[in-house]
PDB file of C-alpha atoms in Angstrom:
ATOM      1  CA  UNK A  20     -13.334 -10.240 -14.063  1.00  0.00           C
ATOM      2  CA  UNK A  21     -12.850  -6.467 -14.381  1.00  0.00           C
ATOM      3  CA  UNK A  22     -13.062  -4.314 -11.274  1.00  0.00           C
ATOM      4  CA  UNK A  23     -16.387  -2.663 -10.466  1.00  0.00           C
ATOM      5  CA  UNK A  24     -16.746  -0.275  -7.536  1.00  0.00           C
ATOM      6  CA  UNK A  25     -19.795  -0.781  -5.319  1.00  0.00           C
ATOM      7  CA  UNK A  26     -21.281   0.524  -2.089  1.00  0.00           C
ATOM      8  CA  UNK A  27     -20.017  -2.674  -0.501  1.00  0.00           C
ATOM      9  CA  UNK A  28     -16.478  -1.240  -0.656  1.00  0.00           C
ATOM     10  CA  UNK A  29     -17.536   1.745   1.446  1.00  0.00           C
ATOM     11  CA  UNK A  30     -19.490  -0.443   3.875  1.00  0.00           C
ATOM     12  CA  UNK A  31     -16.551  -2.830   4.300  1.00  0.00           C
ATOM     13  CA  UNK A  32     -14.163   0.046   4.905  1.00  0.00           C
ATOM     14  CA  UNK A  33     -16.356   1.496   7.651  1.00  0.00           C
ATOM     15  CA  UNK A  34     -17.107  -1.882   9.219  1.00  0.00           C
ATOM     16  CA  UNK A  35     -13.701  -3.574   8.932  1.00  0.00           C
ATOM     17  CA  UNK A  36     -11.224  -0.748   8.414  1.00  0.00           C
ATOM     18  CA  UNK A  37     -10.256  -1.971   4.960  1.00  0.00           C
ATOM     19  CA  UNK A  38     -11.712  -3.049   1.651  1.00  0.00           C
ATOM     20  CA  UNK A  39     -10.240  -4.967  -1.264  1.00  0.00           C
ATOM     21  CA  UNK A  40     -10.398  -3.562  -4.786  1.00  0.00           C
ATOM     22  CA  UNK A  41     -10.064  -7.031  -6.310  1.00  0.00           C
ATOM     23  CA  UNK A  42      -8.877  -6.996  -9.927  1.00  0.00           C
ATOM     24  CA  UNK A  43      -8.216  -3.241 -10.077  1.00  0.00           C
ATOM     25  CA  UNK A  44      -4.504  -3.542 -10.902  1.00  0.00           C
ATOM     26  CA  UNK A  45      -3.599  -4.817 -14.372  1.00  0.00           C
ATOM     27  CA  UNK A  46      -1.523  -8.014 -14.244  1.00  0.00           C
ATOM     28  CA  UNK A  47       1.249  -6.310 -16.215  1.00  0.00           C
ATOM     29  CA  UNK A  48       1.483  -3.550 -13.579  1.00  0.00           C
ATOM     30  CA  UNK A  49       1.619  -6.112 -10.769  1.00  0.00           C
ATOM     31  CA  UNK A  50       4.506  -7.855 -12.576  1.00  0.00           C
ATOM     32  CA  UNK A  51       6.338  -4.540 -13.044  1.00  0.00           C
ATOM     33  CA  UNK A  52       5.823  -3.600  -9.385  1.00  0.00           C
ATOM     34  CA  UNK A  53       7.136  -6.991  -8.264  1.00  0.00           C
ATOM     35  CA  UNK A  54      10.301  -6.547 -10.323  1.00  0.00           C
ATOM     36  CA  UNK A  55      10.864  -3.066  -8.899  1.00  0.00           C
ATOM     37  CA  UNK A  56      10.166  -4.143  -5.328  1.00  0.00           C
ATOM     38  CA  UNK A  57      12.531  -7.104  -5.686  1.00  0.00           C
ATOM     39  CA  UNK A  58      15.227  -4.590  -6.626  1.00  0.00           C
ATOM     40  CA  UNK A  59      14.131  -2.364  -3.720  1.00  0.00           C
ATOM     41  CA  UNK A  60      14.753  -5.256  -1.325  1.00  0.00           C
ATOM     42  CA  UNK A  61      18.319  -5.579  -2.668  1.00  0.00           C
ATOM     43  CA  UNK A  62      18.925  -1.817  -2.423  1.00  0.00           C
ATOM     44  CA  UNK A  63      17.608  -1.660   1.143  1.00  0.00           C
ATOM     45  CA  UNK A  64      19.675  -4.631   2.303  1.00  0.00           C
ATOM     46  CA  UNK A  65      22.831  -3.290   0.663  1.00  0.00           C
ATOM     47  CA  UNK A  66      22.351   0.004   2.508  1.00  0.00           C
ATOM     48  CA  UNK A  67      21.076  -1.192   5.896  1.00  0.00           C
ATOM     49  CA  UNK A  68      21.628  -4.909   6.251  1.00  0.00           C
ATOM     50  CA  UNK A  69      19.463  -7.998   6.170  1.00  0.00           C
ATOM     51  CA  UNK A  70      17.096  -6.974   8.943  1.00  0.00           C
ATOM     52  CA  UNK A  71      15.868  -3.815   7.193  1.00  0.00           C
ATOM     53  CA  UNK A  72      12.082  -3.861   6.920  1.00  0.00           C
ATOM     54  CA  UNK A  73      11.280  -0.757   4.903  1.00  0.00           C
ATOM     55  CA  UNK A  74      12.510   1.273   1.952  1.00  0.00           C
ATOM     56  CA  UNK A  75      11.042   4.771   2.036  1.00  0.00           C
ATOM     57  CA  UNK A  76      10.473   7.076   0.285  1.00  0.00           C
ATOM     58  CA  UNK A  77      10.627   5.128  -2.956  1.00  0.00           C
ATOM     59  CA  UNK A  78      10.995   8.303  -5.013  1.00  0.00           C
ATOM     60  CA  UNK A  79      14.521   9.088  -3.790  1.00  0.00           C
ATOM     61  CA  UNK A  80      16.081   5.783  -4.852  1.00  0.00           C
ATOM     62  CA  UNK A  81      17.530   6.334  -8.319  1.00  0.00           C
ATOM     63  CA  UNK A  82      18.584   2.664  -8.433  1.00  0.00           C
ATOM     64  CA  UNK A  83      14.917   1.685  -8.806  1.00  0.00           C
ATOM     65  CA  UNK A  84      12.813   1.742 -11.938  1.00  0.00           C
ATOM     66  CA  UNK A  85      10.347   4.443 -10.861  1.00  0.00           C
ATOM     67  CA  UNK A  86       7.936   3.930 -13.772  1.00  0.00           C
ATOM     68  CA  UNK A  87       5.882   1.115 -12.183  1.00  0.00           C
ATOM     69  CA  UNK A  88       5.377   3.248  -9.067  1.00  0.00           C
ATOM     70  CA  UNK A  89       4.363   6.229 -11.220  1.00  0.00           C
ATOM     71  CA  UNK A  90       1.962   4.021 -13.183  1.00  0.00           C
ATOM     72  CA  UNK A  91       0.466   2.793  -9.907  1.00  0.00           C
ATOM     73  CA  UNK A  92       0.123   6.317  -8.519  1.00  0.00           C
ATOM     74  CA  UNK A  93      -1.565   7.528 -11.709  1.00  0.00           C
ATOM     75  CA  UNK A  94      -3.917   4.584 -12.288  1.00  0.00           C
ATOM     76  CA  UNK A  95      -7.304   6.262 -12.907  1.00  0.00           C
ATOM     77  CA  UNK A  96      -9.469   3.365 -11.697  1.00  0.00           C
ATOM     78  CA  UNK A  97      -7.581   3.141  -8.403  1.00  0.00           C
ATOM     79  CA  UNK A  98      -7.612   6.902  -7.854  1.00  0.00           C
ATOM     80  CA  UNK A  99     -11.374   6.941  -8.418  1.00  0.00           C
ATOM     81  CA  UNK A 100     -12.001   3.971  -6.103  1.00  0.00           C
ATOM     82  CA  UNK A 101      -9.965   5.612  -3.329  1.00  0.00           C
ATOM     83  CA  UNK A 102     -11.833   8.883  -3.869  1.00  0.00           C
ATOM     84  CA  UNK A 103     -15.223   7.154  -3.712  1.00  0.00           C
ATOM     85  CA  UNK A 104     -14.245   5.247  -0.579  1.00  0.00           C
ATOM     86  CA  UNK A 105     -12.473   7.988   1.384  1.00  0.00           C
ATOM     87  CA  UNK A 106     -13.693  11.237  -0.166  1.00  0.00           C
ATOM     88  CA  UNK A 107     -11.759  14.353  -1.076  1.00  0.00           C
ATOM     89  CA  UNK A 108      -8.274  14.938   0.226  1.00  0.00           C
ATOM     90  CA  UNK A 109      -6.973  11.376   0.001  1.00  0.00           C
ATOM     91  CA  UNK A 110      -4.500   9.897  -2.463  1.00  0.00           C
ATOM     92  CA  UNK A 111      -3.427   6.311  -2.731  1.00  0.00           C
ATOM     93  CA  UNK A 112       0.169   7.049  -3.628  1.00  0.00           C
ATOM     94  CA  UNK A 113       2.838   9.728  -3.555  1.00  0.00           C
ATOM     95  CA  UNK A 114       6.415   8.748  -4.402  1.00  0.00           C
ATOM     96  CA  UNK A 115       7.710  11.276  -1.876  1.00  0.00           C
ATOM     97  CA  UNK A 116       6.241   9.209   0.978  1.00  0.00           C
ATOM     98  CA  UNK A 117       5.491   5.791  -0.551  1.00  0.00           C
ATOM     99  CA  UNK A 118       7.315   2.995   1.234  1.00  0.00           C
ATOM    100  CA  UNK A 119       7.830  -0.697   0.632  1.00  0.00           C
ATOM    101  CA  UNK A 120       7.616  -3.073   3.590  1.00  0.00           C
ATOM    102  CA  UNK A 121      10.156  -5.887   3.462  1.00  0.00           C
ATOM    103  CA  UNK A 122      10.582  -9.203   5.207  1.00  0.00           C
ATOM    104  CA  UNK A 123      13.767  -9.481   7.273  1.00  0.00           C
ATOM    105  CA  UNK A 124      16.414 -11.755   5.744  1.00  0.00           C
ATOM    106  CA  UNK A 125      18.353 -12.940   8.772  1.00  0.00           C
ATOM    107  CA  UNK A 126      15.891 -13.575  11.588  1.00  0.00           C
ATOM    108  CA  UNK A 127      12.108 -13.454  12.014  1.00  0.00           C
ATOM    109  CA  UNK A 128      10.594 -10.275  13.355  1.00  0.00           C
ATOM    110  CA  UNK A 129       7.087  -9.043  13.979  1.00  0.00           C
ATOM    111  CA  UNK A 130       5.351  -5.909  15.117  1.00  0.00           C
ATOM    112  CA  UNK A 131       3.243  -6.517  18.226  1.00  0.00           C
ATOM    113  CA  UNK A 132      -0.498  -6.560  17.712  1.00  0.00           C
ATOM    114  CA  UNK A 133      -2.003  -3.055  17.608  1.00  0.00           C
ATOM    115  CA  UNK A 134      -5.077  -1.127  16.393  1.00  0.00           C
ATOM    116  CA  UNK A 135      -4.083   1.844  14.242  1.00  0.00           C
ATOM    117  CA  UNK A 136      -7.400   2.101  12.437  1.00  0.00           C
ATOM    118  CA  UNK A 137      -9.788   1.626  15.338  1.00  0.00           C
ATOM    119  CA  UNK A 138      -8.354   4.398  17.466  1.00  0.00           C
ATOM    120  CA  UNK A 139      -8.562   6.959  14.676  1.00  0.00           C
ATOM    121  CA  UNK A 140     -12.173   6.509  13.527  1.00  0.00           C
ATOM    122  CA  UNK A 141     -14.554   9.050  15.036  1.00  0.00           C
ATOM    123  CA  UNK A 142     -17.882   7.560  16.049  1.00  0.00           C
ATOM    124  CA  UNK A 143     -16.768   3.946  15.894  1.00  0.00           C
ATOM    125  CA  UNK A 144     -18.348   1.833  18.601  1.00  0.00           C
ATOM    126  CA  UNK A 145     -15.251   0.648  20.458  1.00  0.00           C
ATOM    127  CA  UNK A 146     -17.299  -2.003  22.254  1.00  0.00           C
ATOM    128  CA  UNK A 147     -17.218  -3.968  18.972  1.00  0.00           C
ATOM    129  CA  UNK A 148     -13.437  -4.276  19.263  1.00  0.00           C
TER     130      UNK A 148
END
């Protein structure tokens, strides 16, 4: 089913701190991004070892096929959905800051539970959290 933006996306974002734009990315783009991020995992591990958990910014790694990331950053439907949800001044992607989160290869690792979103939303009733 093709993506259709609705007020529900805005309501979910304000209530939950996120929304899902289900179906917005073409399957071919998802496949291209997966291939590029698989290569990114190799590049990151070659440079920093098996426990590396991030490759950032994507735009400086010449070893990666940058086209899928450019296609993602320029996808009109996604740009419009982000604009409608967040308003002016927000972009969903910029290759100068875009990062890829990676699973560690050698041993499990996790970030302790935290609340980035909640503490940065003016007017949010903290009693709900």
